[in-house]
CSV table of C-alpha atoms in Angstrom, one decimal:
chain,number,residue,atom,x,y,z
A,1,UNK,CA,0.0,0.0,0.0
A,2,UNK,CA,1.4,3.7,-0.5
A,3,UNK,CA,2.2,5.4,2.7
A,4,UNK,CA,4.5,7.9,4.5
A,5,UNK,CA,6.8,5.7,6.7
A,6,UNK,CA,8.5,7.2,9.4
A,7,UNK,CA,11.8,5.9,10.8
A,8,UNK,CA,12.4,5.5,13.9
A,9,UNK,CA,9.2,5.1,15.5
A,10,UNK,CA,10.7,5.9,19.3
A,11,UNK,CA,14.1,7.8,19.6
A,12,UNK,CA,16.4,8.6,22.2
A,13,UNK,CA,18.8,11.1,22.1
A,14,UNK,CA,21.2,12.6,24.6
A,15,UNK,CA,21.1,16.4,25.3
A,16,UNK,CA,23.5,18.2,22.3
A,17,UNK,CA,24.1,15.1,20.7
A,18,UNK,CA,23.1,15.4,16.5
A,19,UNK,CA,19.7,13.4,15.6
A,20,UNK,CA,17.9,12.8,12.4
A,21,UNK,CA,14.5,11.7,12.1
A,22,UNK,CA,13.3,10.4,8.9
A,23,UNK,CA,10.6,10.3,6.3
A,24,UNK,CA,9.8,8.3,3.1
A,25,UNK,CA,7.2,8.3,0.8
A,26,UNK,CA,5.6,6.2,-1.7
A,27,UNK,CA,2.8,8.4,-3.3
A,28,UNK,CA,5.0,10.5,-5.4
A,29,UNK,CA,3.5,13.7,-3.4
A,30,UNK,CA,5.3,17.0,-4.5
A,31,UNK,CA,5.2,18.2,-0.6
A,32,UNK,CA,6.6,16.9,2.2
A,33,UNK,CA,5.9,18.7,5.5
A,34,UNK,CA,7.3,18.0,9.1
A,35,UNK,CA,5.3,19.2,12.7
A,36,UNK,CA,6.6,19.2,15.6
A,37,UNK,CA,3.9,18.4,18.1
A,38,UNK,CA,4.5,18.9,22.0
A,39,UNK,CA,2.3,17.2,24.5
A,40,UNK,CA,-1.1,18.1,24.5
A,41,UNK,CA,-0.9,20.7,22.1
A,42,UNK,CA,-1.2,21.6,18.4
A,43,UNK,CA,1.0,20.4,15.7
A,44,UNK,CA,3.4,23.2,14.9
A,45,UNK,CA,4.8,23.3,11.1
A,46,UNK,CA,8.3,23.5,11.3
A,47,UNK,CA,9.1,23.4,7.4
A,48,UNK,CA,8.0,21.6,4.1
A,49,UNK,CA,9.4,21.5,0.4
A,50,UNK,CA,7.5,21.4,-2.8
A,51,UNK,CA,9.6,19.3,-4.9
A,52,UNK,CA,13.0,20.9,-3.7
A,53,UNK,CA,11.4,24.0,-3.2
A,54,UNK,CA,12.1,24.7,0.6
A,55,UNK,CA,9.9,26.6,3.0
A,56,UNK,CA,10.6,27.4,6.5
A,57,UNK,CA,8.0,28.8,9.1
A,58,UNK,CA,9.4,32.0,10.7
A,59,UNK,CA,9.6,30.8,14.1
A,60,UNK,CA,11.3,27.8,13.2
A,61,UNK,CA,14.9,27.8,15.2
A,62,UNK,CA,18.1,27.6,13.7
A,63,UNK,CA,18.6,24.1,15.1
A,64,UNK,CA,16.3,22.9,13.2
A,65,UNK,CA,17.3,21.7,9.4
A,66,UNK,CA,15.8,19.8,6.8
A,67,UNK,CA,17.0,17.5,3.1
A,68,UNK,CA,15.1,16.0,0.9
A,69,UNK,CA,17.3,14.6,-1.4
A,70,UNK,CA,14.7,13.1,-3.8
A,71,UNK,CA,10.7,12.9,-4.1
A,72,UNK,CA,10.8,10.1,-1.6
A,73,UNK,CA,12.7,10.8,1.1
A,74,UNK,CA,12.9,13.9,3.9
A,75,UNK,CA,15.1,14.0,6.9
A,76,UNK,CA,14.7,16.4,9.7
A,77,UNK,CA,17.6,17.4,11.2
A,78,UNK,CA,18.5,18.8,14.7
A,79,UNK,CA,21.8,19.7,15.2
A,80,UNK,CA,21.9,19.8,19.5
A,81,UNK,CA,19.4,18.8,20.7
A,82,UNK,CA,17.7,20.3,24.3
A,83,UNK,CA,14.9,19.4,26.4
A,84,UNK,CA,12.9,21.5,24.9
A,85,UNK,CA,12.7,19.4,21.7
A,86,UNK,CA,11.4,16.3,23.4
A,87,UNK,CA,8.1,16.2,21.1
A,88,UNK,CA,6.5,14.0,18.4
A,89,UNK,CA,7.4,14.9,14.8
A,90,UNK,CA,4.9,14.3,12.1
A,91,UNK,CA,5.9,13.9,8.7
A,92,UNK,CA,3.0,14.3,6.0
A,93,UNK,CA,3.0,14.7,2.6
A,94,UNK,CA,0.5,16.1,-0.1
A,95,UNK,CA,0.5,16.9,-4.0
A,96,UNK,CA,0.0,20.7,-2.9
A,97,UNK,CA,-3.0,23.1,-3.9
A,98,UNK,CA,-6.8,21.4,-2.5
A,99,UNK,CA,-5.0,18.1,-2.6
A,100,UNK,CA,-5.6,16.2,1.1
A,101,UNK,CA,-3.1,14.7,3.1
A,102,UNK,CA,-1.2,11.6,4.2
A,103,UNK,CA,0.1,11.4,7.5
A,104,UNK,CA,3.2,9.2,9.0
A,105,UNK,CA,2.8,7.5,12.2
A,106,UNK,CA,5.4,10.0,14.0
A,107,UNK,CA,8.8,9.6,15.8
A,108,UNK,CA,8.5,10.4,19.3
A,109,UNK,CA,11.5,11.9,20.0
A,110,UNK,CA,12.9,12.0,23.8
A,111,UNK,CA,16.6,13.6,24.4
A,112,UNK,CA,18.1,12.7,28.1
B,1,UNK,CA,-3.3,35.3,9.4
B,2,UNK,CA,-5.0,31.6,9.3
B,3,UNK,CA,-6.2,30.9,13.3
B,4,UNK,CA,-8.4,28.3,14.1
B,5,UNK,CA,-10.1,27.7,17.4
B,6,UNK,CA,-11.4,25.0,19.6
B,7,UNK,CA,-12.9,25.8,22.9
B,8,UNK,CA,-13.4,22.7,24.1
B,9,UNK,CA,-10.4,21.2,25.8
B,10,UNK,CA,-12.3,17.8,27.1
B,11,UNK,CA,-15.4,16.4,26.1
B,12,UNK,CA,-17.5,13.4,27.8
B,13,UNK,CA,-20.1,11.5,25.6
B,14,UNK,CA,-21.7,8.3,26.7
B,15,UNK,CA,-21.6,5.2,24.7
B,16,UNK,CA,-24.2,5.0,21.7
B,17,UNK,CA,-24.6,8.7,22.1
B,18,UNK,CA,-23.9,11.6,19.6
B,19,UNK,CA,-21.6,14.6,20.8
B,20,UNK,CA,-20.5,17.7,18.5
B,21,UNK,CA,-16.9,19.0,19.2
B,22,UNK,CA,-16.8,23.0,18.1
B,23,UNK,CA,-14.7,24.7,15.7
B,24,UNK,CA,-14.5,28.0,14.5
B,25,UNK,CA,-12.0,29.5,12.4
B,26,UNK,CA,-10.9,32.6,10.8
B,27,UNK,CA,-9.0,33.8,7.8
B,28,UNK,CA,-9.6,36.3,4.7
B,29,UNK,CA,-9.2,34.1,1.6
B,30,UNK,CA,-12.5,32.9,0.1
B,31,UNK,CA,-11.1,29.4,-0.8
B,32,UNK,CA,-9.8,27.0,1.7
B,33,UNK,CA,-10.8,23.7,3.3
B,34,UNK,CA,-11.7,22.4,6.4
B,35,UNK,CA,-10.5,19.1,7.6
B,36,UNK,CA,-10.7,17.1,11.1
B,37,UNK,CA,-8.6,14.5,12.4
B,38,UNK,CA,-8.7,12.0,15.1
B,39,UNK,CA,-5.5,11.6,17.0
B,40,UNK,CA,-5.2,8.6,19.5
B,41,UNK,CA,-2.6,8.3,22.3
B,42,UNK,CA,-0.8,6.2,19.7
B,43,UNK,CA,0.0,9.4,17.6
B,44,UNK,CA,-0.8,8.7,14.6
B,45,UNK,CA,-3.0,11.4,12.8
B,46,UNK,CA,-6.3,9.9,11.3
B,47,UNK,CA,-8.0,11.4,8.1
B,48,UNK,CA,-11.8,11.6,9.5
B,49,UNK,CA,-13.9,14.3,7.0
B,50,UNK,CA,-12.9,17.6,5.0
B,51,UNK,CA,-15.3,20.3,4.0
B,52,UNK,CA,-14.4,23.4,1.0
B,53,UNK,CA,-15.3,26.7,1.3
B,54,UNK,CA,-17.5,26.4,-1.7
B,55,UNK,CA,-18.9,23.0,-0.8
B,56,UNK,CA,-23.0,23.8,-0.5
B,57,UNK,CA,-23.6,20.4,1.1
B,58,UNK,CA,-22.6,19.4,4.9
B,59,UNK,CA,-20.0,16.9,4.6
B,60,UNK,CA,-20.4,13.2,5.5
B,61,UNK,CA,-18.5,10.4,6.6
B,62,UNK,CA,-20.3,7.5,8.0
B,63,UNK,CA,-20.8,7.9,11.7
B,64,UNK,CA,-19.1,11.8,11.2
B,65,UNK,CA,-20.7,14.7,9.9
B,66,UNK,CA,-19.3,18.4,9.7
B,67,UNK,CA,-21.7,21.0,10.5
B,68,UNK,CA,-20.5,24.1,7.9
B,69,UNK,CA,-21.8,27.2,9.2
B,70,UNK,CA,-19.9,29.5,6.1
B,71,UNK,CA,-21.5,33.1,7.8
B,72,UNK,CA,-20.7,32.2,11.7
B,73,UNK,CA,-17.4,30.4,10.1
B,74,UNK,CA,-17.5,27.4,11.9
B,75,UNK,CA,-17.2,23.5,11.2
B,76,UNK,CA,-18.3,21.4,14.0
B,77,UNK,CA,-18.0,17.7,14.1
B,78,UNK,CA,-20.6,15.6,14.9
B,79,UNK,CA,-19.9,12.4,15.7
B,80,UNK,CA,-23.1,9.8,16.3
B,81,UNK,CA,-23.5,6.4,18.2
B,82,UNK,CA,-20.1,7.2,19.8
B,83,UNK,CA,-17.7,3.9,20.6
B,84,UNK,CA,-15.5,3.4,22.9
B,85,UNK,CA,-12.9,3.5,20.4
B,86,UNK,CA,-13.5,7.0,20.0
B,87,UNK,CA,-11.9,7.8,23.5
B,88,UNK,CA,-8.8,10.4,21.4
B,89,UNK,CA,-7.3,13.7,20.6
B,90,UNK,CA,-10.0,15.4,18.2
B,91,UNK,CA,-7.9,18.3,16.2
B,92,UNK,CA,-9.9,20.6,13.5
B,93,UNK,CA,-7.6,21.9,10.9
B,94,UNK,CA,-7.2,24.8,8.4
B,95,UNK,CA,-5.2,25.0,4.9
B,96,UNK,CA,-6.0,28.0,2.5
B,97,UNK,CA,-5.6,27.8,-1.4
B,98,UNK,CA,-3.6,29.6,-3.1
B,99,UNK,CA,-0.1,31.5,-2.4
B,100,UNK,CA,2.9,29.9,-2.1
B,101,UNK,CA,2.1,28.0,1.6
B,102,UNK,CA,1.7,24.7,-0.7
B,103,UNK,CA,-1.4,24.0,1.1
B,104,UNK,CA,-0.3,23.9,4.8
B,105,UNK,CA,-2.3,22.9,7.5
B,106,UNK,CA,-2.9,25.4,10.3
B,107,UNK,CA,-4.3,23.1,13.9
B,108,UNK,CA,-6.6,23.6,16.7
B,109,UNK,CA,-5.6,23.5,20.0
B,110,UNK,CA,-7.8,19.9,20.0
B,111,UNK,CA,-10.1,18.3,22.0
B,112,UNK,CA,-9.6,15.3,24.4
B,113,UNK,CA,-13.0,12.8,23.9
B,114,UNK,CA,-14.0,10.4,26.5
B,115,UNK,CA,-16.8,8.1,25.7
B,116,UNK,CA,-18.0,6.2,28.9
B,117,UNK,CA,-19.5,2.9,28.4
């Protein structure tokens, strides 16, 4: 079945240490998009590419950074992790425009 | 600006019962759509019914219906016969037309169901 696959599903990380989170996709979707979602609140768009188009949200910090080296694949990239980052991150992905949208299952992401 | 509002942080429905979660939004463009999404403590973010701004019909997905009020701009879920299964993180979403935002999805705050059985 087509699907956004996220890799892993549970991560650990320690405090400063470099982490990438990953996304794939087998719909052939122009746009890729990663939340960040912190407990009990709202997912927050962090970035998202159309094709290699990117687009990052204003209040995204500099820690954050994102590839996507072909159609299939987006990685999400935080370069030191803190505390504050401990959150699950949603990839989705969407041909753009009035087009709907296929979410991942989400990489909860812990840093110790 | 795109905001979208739900006022409701918890909700408690009984089983077999119908309960409507509110949502209002706000935003200037004349085309966008309306979506919800059901979010259980698993994570994952579940596709439940979507509703355009130049849709004349309520939208309906088996046991969910949207109620589109277009003049009070709001897009309330109705869920009937509620299951346990249910029990989950309710969010209402935004994503305006148009521009160069690609289509992205602007969230409620959400709203926590509980069905009792």
């Amino acid at each position: 079945d087509a699907m956004v696959i996220q890799n892993p599903r549970y991560q650990v990380t320690q405090f400063g240490k470099p982490v990438t989170l990953s996304c794939s996709q087998t719909l052939n979707h122009n746009v890729m998009y990663w939340y960040q979602q912190k407990s009990s609140q709202a997912p927050k768009l962090l970035f998202h590419y159309y094709d290699k188009d990117f687009n990052n949200e204003a209040d995204t910090p500099d820690n954050f950074q994102s590839r996507r080296p072909n159609t299939s694949f987006c990685f999400l990239d935080i370069r030191s992790p803190g505390l504050g980052d401990a959150a699950m991150y949603l990839c989705a992905t969407s041909r753009g425009g009035a087009d709907g949208y296929t979410f991942g299952s989400g990489t909860r992401l812990t840093v110790v | 600006a795109q905001k979208i509002t739900q006022t409701q942080p918890g909700m408690f429905v009984q089983e077999k019962e119908a309960v409507t979660l509110d949502c209002t939004y706000d935003t200037s463009d004349p085309s966008y759509g309306l979506f919800w999404y059901k979010q259980p403590s698993s994570g994952e973010m579940i596709f439940l019914i979507y509703q355009g701004s130049y849709d004349q019909q309520n939208a309906t997905e088996g046991r969910y219906s949207l109620n589109f009020q277009k003049a009070r701009k709001s897009a309330n879920l109705v869920i009937s016969a509620s299951q346990l299964g249910d029990s989950a993180m309710y969010f209402c979403a935004m994503r305006v037309v148009g521009g160069t935002s690609y289509g992205k999805l602007t969230f409620g705050q959400g709203t926590i169901l509980t069905v009792h059985p």
